[in-house]
XYZ file of C-alpha atoms in Angstrom:
673
model
C -46.233 26.194 136.758
C -42.966 24.546 135.861
C -40.775 27.451 136.793
C -41.901 26.960 140.397
C -40.428 23.538 140.288
C -36.944 24.834 139.492
C -35.595 25.311 142.985
C -32.496 27.471 143.531
C -30.333 26.475 146.438
C -27.068 27.895 147.663
C -25.653 25.067 149.774
C -22.494 24.637 147.726
C -20.899 22.817 150.600
C -22.698 19.803 149.138
C -20.964 20.320 145.857
C -18.702 17.460 146.608
C -21.363 15.312 145.086
C -20.890 17.195 141.839
C -19.688 14.355 139.577
C -21.960 11.356 140.414
C -21.396 9.810 136.998
C -22.414 6.322 135.999
C -19.125 4.466 135.141
C -18.747 3.618 131.506
C -17.603 -0.027 131.714
C -15.621 -2.156 129.413
C -13.376 -5.134 129.259
C -9.682 -4.159 129.508
C -7.688 -4.445 126.323
C -4.169 -5.537 126.130
C -1.495 -3.078 127.313
C 0.171 -1.081 124.503
C 3.972 -1.381 124.662
C 6.182 1.586 123.815
C 7.539 -0.322 120.788
C 4.167 -0.160 119.157
C 4.338 3.570 118.746
C 6.411 5.646 116.399
C 8.528 8.602 117.698
C 5.890 11.215 117.138
C 3.251 9.250 118.990
C 5.579 8.416 121.773
C 6.495 12.086 122.275
C 2.753 12.877 122.666
C 2.009 9.958 124.962
C 4.897 10.701 127.409
C 4.937 14.430 127.442
C 5.010 16.123 130.777
C 3.551 19.441 129.738
C 0.589 20.643 131.520
C -1.462 21.463 128.349
C -0.863 19.644 125.080
C -2.275 20.081 121.594
C -1.578 17.177 119.232
C -2.091 18.028 115.588
C -2.915 14.565 114.228
C -3.119 14.279 110.454
C -5.569 11.915 108.800
C -4.708 8.270 109.390
C -1.782 9.050 111.725
C -3.019 6.932 114.678
C -4.978 9.634 116.561
C -7.071 7.114 118.519
C -4.047 4.874 119.160
C -2.276 7.895 120.620
C -5.132 8.860 122.878
C -5.462 5.281 124.169
C -1.613 5.232 124.718
C -1.818 8.432 126.660
C -4.578 7.089 128.919
C -2.670 3.954 129.613
C 0.503 5.887 130.219
C -1.221 8.099 132.812
C -2.652 5.086 134.557
C 0.690 3.387 134.648
C 2.198 6.632 135.971
C -0.166 6.589 138.977
C -2.977 8.737 137.897
C -6.318 7.273 139.246
C -8.482 6.099 136.390
C -11.474 7.963 137.801
C -9.563 11.371 137.398
C -9.430 10.930 133.711
C -12.164 12.507 131.549
C -12.255 11.858 127.862
C -14.469 14.058 125.751
C -15.324 13.027 122.222
C -17.787 14.211 119.558
C -19.567 10.935 118.889
C -20.788 8.088 121.120
C -18.966 5.636 118.651
C -15.660 7.281 119.262
C -16.154 7.247 123.049
C -17.016 3.566 123.019
C -14.063 2.607 120.810
C -11.453 4.498 122.808
C -12.937 3.289 126.128
C -12.901 -0.329 124.988
C -9.176 -0.156 124.427
C -8.079 1.481 127.682
C -6.410 -0.969 130.040
C -8.139 -1.775 133.270
C -6.118 -3.141 136.201
C -6.014 -6.938 136.232
C -8.611 -7.121 133.509
C -11.261 -5.158 135.441
C -13.498 -2.592 134.000
C -11.809 0.809 133.598
C -13.146 3.779 135.594
C -12.069 6.344 132.980
C -15.054 8.513 132.060
C -15.484 8.648 128.210
C -18.426 10.661 126.854
C -19.509 13.180 124.309
C -19.350 16.808 125.262
C -23.235 17.033 125.486
C -23.750 13.755 127.339
C -21.167 14.696 130.027
C -22.724 18.188 130.396
C -26.235 16.679 130.590
C -25.208 14.334 133.415
C -23.760 17.255 135.286
C -27.088 19.050 135.034
C -29.177 16.011 135.921
C -27.023 15.088 138.952
C -26.620 18.660 140.274
C -29.853 20.627 139.773
C -29.022 22.927 142.616
C -25.787 23.987 140.974
C -27.031 24.346 137.427
C -30.444 25.765 138.452
C -32.372 23.279 136.470
C -34.549 20.532 137.992
C -35.828 17.722 135.823
C -35.896 19.676 132.556
C -37.215 18.102 129.418
C -34.762 17.842 126.609
C -36.276 18.730 123.253
C -34.752 17.890 119.883
C -34.450 19.648 116.581
C -37.946 18.586 115.354
C -39.406 20.005 118.544
C -37.704 23.300 118.078
C -38.947 23.503 114.467
C -42.502 22.748 115.718
C -42.402 25.481 118.303
C -41.131 28.070 115.763
C -43.743 26.990 113.221
C -46.338 27.710 115.795
C -44.761 31.111 116.400
C -44.914 31.863 112.670
C -48.607 30.826 112.532
C -49.435 33.472 115.182
C -47.466 36.046 113.249
C -48.629 35.138 109.813
C -49.020 38.723 108.638
C -45.252 39.456 109.226
C -44.012 37.138 106.489
C -41.341 35.656 108.748
C -38.384 33.496 107.701
C -38.804 29.712 107.686
C -38.880 28.059 111.052
C -35.557 26.212 110.197
C -33.887 29.541 109.426
C -35.114 30.986 112.760
C -33.839 27.880 114.571
C -30.462 27.986 112.904
C -29.965 31.622 113.732
C -30.776 31.096 117.408
C -28.329 28.096 117.529
C -25.650 30.193 115.858
C -26.118 33.004 118.479
C -25.766 30.448 121.329
C -22.733 28.594 119.943
C -20.729 31.476 118.632
C -21.454 33.927 121.531
C -21.632 36.694 118.978
C -23.821 39.796 119.256
C -26.896 39.414 117.067
C -25.602 41.916 114.435
C -22.392 39.997 113.874
C -24.184 36.633 113.857
C -26.455 38.001 111.199
C -23.588 38.998 109.028
C -22.064 35.527 109.386
C -25.393 33.980 108.467
C -25.993 36.306 105.525
C -29.131 37.843 107.090
C -30.229 41.178 105.777
C -30.128 43.915 108.382
C -33.842 44.873 107.933
C -34.842 41.218 108.701
C -32.694 40.911 111.891
C -35.470 42.019 114.230
C -37.629 39.189 113.048
C -34.930 36.706 113.983
C -34.183 38.276 117.305
C -37.831 38.503 118.310
C -38.380 34.867 117.395
C -35.341 33.912 119.528
C -36.786 35.839 122.574
C -40.139 33.990 122.166
C -38.289 30.680 121.941
C -36.253 31.338 125.039
C -39.211 32.472 127.133
C -41.344 29.579 126.050
C -38.697 27.029 127.003
C -38.396 28.640 130.381
C -42.147 28.464 130.913
C -42.292 24.738 130.087
C -38.953 23.698 131.695
C -37.416 22.761 128.301
C -33.910 22.772 127.342
C -32.465 22.065 123.835
C -29.228 20.675 122.473
C -27.468 24.012 122.794
C -28.770 24.928 126.249
C -27.109 21.810 127.652
C -23.642 23.325 127.067
C -24.680 26.875 127.627
C -26.083 26.191 131.075
C -22.818 24.398 132.046
C -20.643 27.093 130.592
C -22.448 29.778 132.532
C -22.068 28.113 135.916
C -18.543 26.689 135.298
C -17.385 30.255 134.808
C -17.587 30.518 138.641
C -14.149 29.380 139.962
C -15.655 27.313 142.714
C -17.550 25.130 140.260
C -14.560 24.724 137.860
C -12.327 24.023 140.890
C -14.715 21.251 142.151
C -14.694 19.648 138.778
C -10.946 19.843 138.671
C -10.787 17.914 141.989
C -12.727 15.092 140.373
C -10.886 15.167 137.022
C -7.204 15.996 137.055
C -6.790 15.139 133.366
C -9.179 16.172 130.686
C -8.670 14.797 127.167
C -10.570 16.191 124.241
C -10.776 14.467 120.880
C -11.527 16.379 117.568
C -10.450 19.620 119.086
C -10.755 21.383 115.729
C -14.585 21.067 115.921
C -14.818 22.853 119.230
C -16.979 26.013 119.101
C -16.770 29.180 121.239
C -19.425 27.904 123.644
C -17.435 24.725 124.181
C -14.216 26.718 124.594
C -15.873 28.600 127.521
C -16.009 25.271 129.326
C -12.440 24.387 128.398
C -11.181 27.831 129.402
C -12.816 27.630 132.811
C -11.264 24.119 133.423
C -7.730 24.906 132.138
C -6.355 26.396 135.464
C -7.537 23.328 137.369
C -6.763 20.428 135.070
C -4.245 19.089 132.591
C -5.457 19.344 129.059
C -4.539 16.803 126.282
C -6.308 17.924 123.098
C -6.090 16.091 119.804
C -7.262 17.386 116.457
C -6.497 18.185 112.919
C -6.868 21.716 111.543
C -7.189 20.225 108.053
C -10.282 18.329 109.111
C -12.285 21.184 110.544
C -15.545 20.912 108.622
C -18.255 22.000 111.065
C -18.136 25.814 110.740
C -21.855 25.720 109.981
C -22.394 24.576 113.515
C -20.241 27.340 114.917
C -16.947 25.442 115.166
C -14.171 27.938 115.321
C -11.379 26.753 112.937
C -8.941 29.548 113.815
C -9.043 28.766 117.606
C -6.975 25.627 117.290
C -4.144 27.718 115.796
C -4.413 30.028 118.920
C -3.979 27.192 121.407
C -0.534 28.336 122.688
C -1.619 31.904 123.027
C -4.805 30.912 124.786
C -2.914 28.551 127.117
C 0.665 29.965 127.428
C 2.097 26.854 129.195
C 0.913 24.562 126.360
C 2.984 22.678 123.657
C 2.003 21.700 120.219
C 3.082 18.320 118.849
C 2.393 16.793 115.408
C 1.563 13.346 113.989
C 2.394 13.151 110.212
C 3.185 9.520 109.518
C 0.043 8.067 107.960
C -0.640 4.374 108.523
C -3.792 4.200 106.432
C -3.137 5.191 102.888
C -0.562 4.647 100.182
C 1.695 7.591 99.255
C -0.072 8.151 95.921
C -3.338 8.830 97.716
C -1.562 11.175 100.178
C 0.173 12.967 97.320
C -3.202 14.143 95.983
C -4.450 14.976 99.491
C -1.283 16.900 100.257
C -1.542 18.707 96.942
C -5.048 19.833 97.777
C -3.913 21.412 101.108
C -0.923 22.986 99.541
C -3.218 25.017 97.113
C -4.915 26.563 100.062
C -4.115 30.217 101.087
C -4.094 29.021 104.708
C -0.997 27.715 106.348
C -1.571 24.038 107.388
C 2.105 23.313 107.565
C 1.697 19.497 107.299
C 2.670 16.880 104.735
C 1.506 13.297 105.346
C 3.899 10.564 104.839
C 2.800 7.007 104.041
C 4.198 4.369 106.395
C 2.951 1.714 103.953
C 4.913 3.148 101.010
C 3.769 3.279 97.354
C 0.616 1.944 95.738
C -1.537 2.662 92.762
C -2.460 6.185 91.533
C -5.949 7.506 92.377
C -8.371 7.302 89.482
C -9.986 10.455 88.234
C -12.936 9.596 86.035
C -15.450 11.753 84.277
C -19.058 10.835 83.186
C -21.796 12.318 81.147
C -24.450 11.958 83.887
C -25.241 10.670 87.383
C -26.452 7.348 86.116
C -23.309 6.425 84.182
C -21.318 7.529 87.230
C -23.440 5.233 89.469
C -23.073 2.345 86.981
C -19.319 2.701 87.117
C -19.248 2.605 90.939
C -21.542 -0.406 91.104
C -19.782 -2.343 88.345
C -16.315 -1.742 89.996
C -17.613 -2.941 93.310
C -19.183 -6.138 91.778
C -16.006 -6.848 89.926
C -13.858 -6.507 93.050
C -16.294 -8.811 94.987
C -15.655 -11.667 92.528
C -12.053 -11.839 93.709
C -12.188 -10.408 97.215
C -15.556 -11.888 98.370
C -15.955 -8.796 100.655
C -18.482 -5.986 100.159
C -17.242 -4.076 103.135
C -13.998 -3.204 101.440
C -15.885 -0.482 99.603
C -17.196 2.921 100.759
C -19.004 5.586 98.658
C -18.631 9.116 99.940
C -21.159 11.790 98.933
C -21.400 15.470 99.678
C -25.107 15.262 100.296
C -28.028 12.901 100.308
C -28.908 14.019 96.743
C -25.617 12.605 95.483
C -26.374 9.281 96.969
C -29.756 8.723 95.146
C -28.393 7.423 91.797
C -25.808 5.259 93.444
C -28.301 3.715 95.965
C -30.724 3.139 93.143
C -28.061 1.243 91.111
C -27.100 -0.765 94.166
C -30.733 -1.754 94.654
C -31.137 -2.845 91.126
C -27.973 -4.951 91.301
C -28.794 -6.323 94.779
C -25.598 -5.011 96.213
C -25.883 -5.192 100.033
C -25.293 -1.727 101.416
C -26.116 0.678 104.216
C -26.849 4.449 103.843
C -25.424 6.033 106.982
C -27.361 9.045 108.002
C -31.005 9.681 107.230
C -33.536 10.144 109.953
C -32.761 9.657 113.623
C -34.599 6.676 114.983
C -35.969 8.813 117.847
C -37.056 11.348 115.289
C -39.290 8.863 113.403
C -43.018 9.619 113.693
C -44.106 6.360 115.426
C -41.236 6.530 117.902
C -41.978 10.139 118.770
C -45.665 9.163 119.234
C -44.844 6.578 121.832
C -42.126 8.613 123.496
C -44.603 11.480 123.989
C -46.074 9.393 126.900
C -42.724 8.899 128.540
C -42.058 12.649 128.234
C -45.378 13.492 129.901
C -44.439 10.995 132.681
C -41.186 12.874 133.197
C -42.633 16.424 132.906
C -46.268 17.122 133.084
C -45.730 20.578 131.566
C -44.273 19.189 128.383
C -46.816 20.861 126.103
C -45.169 19.462 122.878
C -45.591 15.884 124.141
C -49.130 16.494 125.191
C -50.141 18.017 121.807
C -48.540 15.129 119.918
C -50.100 12.410 121.997
C -53.612 13.840 122.261
C -53.893 14.504 118.552
C -53.248 10.814 117.778
C -56.794 10.182 118.839
C -59.824 10.556 116.554
C -61.859 13.625 117.223
C -59.117 15.499 119.079
C -57.604 18.381 117.025
C -55.280 21.127 118.023
C -57.932 23.232 119.835
C -59.244 20.337 121.950
C -55.695 19.054 122.705
C -54.632 22.484 123.904
C -57.757 22.628 126.142
C -57.000 19.303 127.725
C -53.311 20.225 128.220
C -54.263 23.496 129.932
C -56.643 21.720 132.242
C -54.428 18.912 133.316
C -50.952 20.437 133.208
C -51.375 24.124 133.745
C -54.270 24.080 136.135
C -56.624 26.213 133.877
C -60.383 26.224 134.509
C -62.165 23.237 133.052
C -65.323 23.436 130.906
C -67.594 24.140 133.859
C -65.389 26.756 135.275
C -63.992 24.837 138.140
C -60.307 25.838 138.870
C -57.599 23.161 138.953
C -54.622 23.069 141.315
C -51.392 22.298 139.595
C -50.183 20.476 142.807
C -52.971 17.904 142.290
C -51.437 14.654 141.155
C -51.662 14.226 137.373
C -52.856 10.592 137.897
C -55.863 11.794 139.832
C -56.722 14.420 137.253
C -56.557 11.868 134.345
C -58.741 9.473 136.395
C -61.339 12.205 136.688
C -61.085 12.939 132.944
C -61.708 9.307 132.031
C -65.460 9.581 132.640
C -65.810 12.039 129.728
C -63.184 10.533 127.449
C -64.949 9.115 124.407
C -61.768 8.989 122.252
C -59.798 6.647 124.488
C -56.728 8.730 125.228
C -56.918 8.331 129.014
C -56.380 4.586 129.224
C -52.740 4.498 127.739
C -51.878 7.583 129.841
C -53.229 5.923 133.012
C -51.164 2.803 132.197
C -48.056 4.972 131.770
C -48.565 6.925 135.006
C -48.986 3.755 137.067
C -46.167 1.787 135.516
C -42.726 1.108 136.905
C -40.208 4.001 136.709
C -37.660 1.771 135.118
C -37.373 2.900 131.485
C -37.642 -0.532 129.860
C -40.700 -1.561 131.988
C -42.311 1.793 131.603
C -41.769 1.564 127.852
C -43.176 -1.924 127.834
C -46.356 -0.813 129.530
C -46.789 2.062 127.130
C -46.196 -0.109 124.060
C -48.733 -2.695 125.371
C -51.337 0.077 125.808
C -50.615 1.733 122.443
C -50.398 -1.488 120.349
C -53.986 -1.362 118.945
C -54.204 2.511 118.526
C -50.868 2.534 116.718
C -51.738 -0.362 114.520
C -54.796 1.513 113.373
C -52.982 4.779 112.864
C -50.265 3.212 110.737
C -52.306 0.464 109.161
C -51.499 1.775 105.735
C -47.886 2.875 106.496
C -45.710 -0.155 107.117
C -46.827 -0.794 110.715
C -45.144 -4.237 110.887
C -41.797 -2.640 110.044
C -42.376 0.220 112.425
C -43.311 -2.100 115.278
C -40.033 -3.928 114.962
C -38.169 -0.776 115.922
C -39.699 -0.907 119.379
C -37.892 -4.146 120.181
C -34.568 -2.482 119.699
C -35.679 0.662 121.501
C -36.638 -1.433 124.551
C -33.100 -2.998 124.459
C -31.660 0.551 124.515
C -33.974 1.466 127.497
C -32.512 -1.370 129.639
C -29.200 0.416 129.679
C -30.606 3.411 131.633
C -31.788 3.875 135.207
C -34.171 6.827 134.592
C -36.515 7.979 131.879
C -34.616 11.300 131.607
C -31.261 9.426 131.098
C -32.806 7.284 128.454
C -34.350 10.101 126.433
C -31.311 12.408 126.893
C -28.784 9.840 125.532
C -30.549 9.182 122.320
C -31.647 12.753 121.688
C -28.072 14.025 122.110
C -26.459 11.129 120.315
C -28.980 9.803 117.633
C -29.207 6.207 116.372
C -30.188 6.163 112.792
C -32.930 4.150 111.116
C -30.838 2.921 108.182
C -28.299 1.600 110.601
C -30.977 -0.415 112.421
C -32.220 -2.049 109.306
C -28.758 -3.630 108.850
C -28.184 -4.515 112.499
C -26.222 -7.748 112.688
C -24.910 -7.547 109.139
C -21.279 -6.425 108.726
C -20.447 -7.203 105.066
C -22.028 -4.147 103.528
C -20.993 -1.324 101.202
C -21.211 1.971 103.077
C -22.823 4.979 101.331
C -22.036 7.866 103.654
C -21.959 11.512 103.680
C -18.466 13.016 104.047
C -19.421 14.708 107.333
C -20.348 11.421 108.795
C -17.263 9.652 107.583
C -14.614 11.201 109.837
C -12.735 8.412 111.561
C -13.829 5.819 109.121
C -11.754 4.116 106.326
C -12.070 1.567 103.593
C -9.756 -0.307 101.316
C -11.471 1.181 98.266
C -13.233 4.584 98.371
C -15.288 6.313 95.733
C -15.696 10.040 96.126
C -18.454 10.940 93.787
C -19.677 14.262 92.238
C -16.337 16.071 92.764
C -17.464 18.529 90.213
C -17.619 22.226 89.452
C -20.394 23.753 91.621
C -19.929 21.100 94.329
C -16.334 21.652 95.452
C -16.628 24.432 96.314
C -20.316 25.277 96.017
C -20.919 28.638 94.323
C -21.440 31.892 96.216
C -19.420 31.010 99.250
C -17.115 33.371 101.241
C -13.429 32.634 101.165
C -13.659 31.213 104.700
C -16.617 28.955 103.751
C -14.891 27.849 100.532
C -11.809 26.805 102.528
C -14.052 24.646 104.727
C -15.333 22.901 101.592
C -11.600 22.326 100.708
C -11.297 20.545 104.017
C -14.412 18.524 103.435
C -12.884 17.165 100.260
C -9.611 16.529 102.089
C -11.470 14.416 104.613
C -13.064 12.381 101.785
C -9.791 11.703 99.952
C -7.975 10.607 103.075
C -10.483 7.796 103.918
C -9.059 5.500 101.246
C -6.424 2.894 102.128
C -5.520 1.240 98.775
C -7.816 2.596 96.015
C -9.186 6.040 95.533
C -11.774 6.683 92.819
C -12.601 10.408 92.237
C -15.578 10.686 89.937
C -17.787 13.500 88.550
C -20.665 13.723 86.149
C -19.643 16.709 84.022
C -17.181 17.777 81.336
C -15.615 20.813 82.927
C -12.105 19.478 83.275
C -9.827 19.066 80.277
C -6.940 16.698 79.749
C -4.570 19.637 80.199
C -5.785 20.012 83.756
C -7.414 23.413 83.186
C -11.063 24.453 83.724
C -13.651 25.554 81.396
C -15.154 28.811 82.689
C -14.134 31.078 85.460
C -15.858 29.278 88.299
C -13.555 28.094 91.219
C -12.860 24.433 91.337
C -10.532 22.694 93.688
C -9.109 20.285 91.097
C -8.007 23.025 88.703
C -4.331 22.556 87.973
C -4.220 19.019 89.424
C -0.952 17.550 87.940
C -1.800 14.706 85.564
C 1.064 12.641 86.890
C -0.701 12.351 90.297
C -3.758 10.527 88.952
C -4.933 8.104 86.311
C -7.310 10.321 84.361
C -10.079 8.631 82.333
C -12.803 10.331 80.263
C -15.807 8.461 79.119
C -16.128 8.673 75.358
C -18.849 10.890 73.879
C -21.883 8.976 73.156
C -22.665 8.519 69.431
C -26.362 9.369 68.826
C -26.264 7.149 65.750
C -24.870 4.181 67.423
C -27.009 1.140 67.737
C -29.568 2.169 65.058
C -30.911 -0.797 63.072
C -33.044 -0.590 60.035
C -35.429 -3.551 59.445
C -36.848 -4.479 56.114
């Protein structure tokens, strides 16, 4: 059984090998000179405080300041390998790392990574410390599948949806709250709580039995072990300076890791309380305000000079924050000076709104010859439908950022199931997915094969299996009775090279014909092209686990791949995906009653929605177009109805307000004789 493979060792004298990380290499960028920073940035870069929180407003040069701090530490004699930079996206880690100066043009040894990738490498490289040996990382789809199976076996209990059960379990792990408090936070009725907690217990037990860990387990396992002073001290010996980007998005589970490291490292944390928009993931907005009480020897510095937007855009953004009952205590100033007023425009429906966005972009292209100057920000995928439809009809080149993760696509998960079996013979989800690809093999048969080959259950003639028997030998034995053909690709996989790209190549060769048949009526040629890119990704990793881990924790999205190599595109992007991005001209659509804020929210949730809108407004550099398809806002700036709306009371002098004329039902009527 898999639990027997998880060996617990206590020889912590070997813990000196704790941080065997692969270096994230890059070409050194030019050295930033002190003259390139303003006074606020320079104060943050050169501070000698042990722990620092930099409250960096939108567009104030957050990344520039982080890079400047790294270069300053290196110039001051801090070894590069002692600097750990934690970000929330792979893109941010790559951008910052690419700008850090390496000595004499050499690759820098600074470690830059997302929270989860860094924690996962700790676990992989130190199984004795973190008490996990070769676990299989499962993604959100796998979690849903497991809980759907649980619901199926408890059909008479009328259980909540699998997604709701998964969300509650994740909330428990990330907030560290008792079940009763988490239920209140999630709006779960008290009489339903036992259903959620029992599902969580099943899920935890099942993961343990199959040597699975999920996205949340990665941090939880590290947090539990790093609480031991010896472990935190060992990490502190490796990293004397820990820098954390987007600190406002840190949740209580991540704070456990930061708290444990604080006595042993120097913290440099950068964030913006006004851009905290991940409360639904457990991010603790209030914790950033408690930084100095949490770390008494800390200082708080501010960046308030904005280099991105004109003052007119910032005036609307500042006004939005000022209307909040919370004390943000910031007012962004535009280094660029004045520009044009944001346009607030109202439409009768989604289609006229989409037509306006498209027409404005096409008109601008005639003079600018640049599609990428434009970005459309939406609250949800639903809001993007009309806009994308209009873009398609006008042939406006664009990319929809978001959508399905490439590694979550059906055809990719089908192939990756074999690699997962290669890495962990007890991966039941991978077995069930792979086996049911084959004609004549349903759920019952697939489960029987899995139990025989992976769990050592008795076969059809009652002969017991030994789980220590090599899987390869057992599959060879099964080939004689295999009429469906599932053993051949599995044998190719089990006998291939352990290098991820070569292993993947062998699997793809073996699965070419079966997959072409399965997807013959479902865009197989387009699906097959994805595998070329996936093989390129695989070449970057030394082990199968490292390959699967990286792109499970930090997804690549299908829509982005479709446009790979193209750069002159209009971005249609959800606001939650747009942090850190900007464009010359931004359209924030559907800023309507019932959207900002959505109805039925608590005061805390509504304030997070205010911050979501703030993030959207501050993406624009030169032009900001705020649009909505409703008539709930009058020329006097007041609302119709009692429903809360963030733009109630917006001073007319801050915007150029335009209302589309009422359509005349008699217009255009012709009588022919």
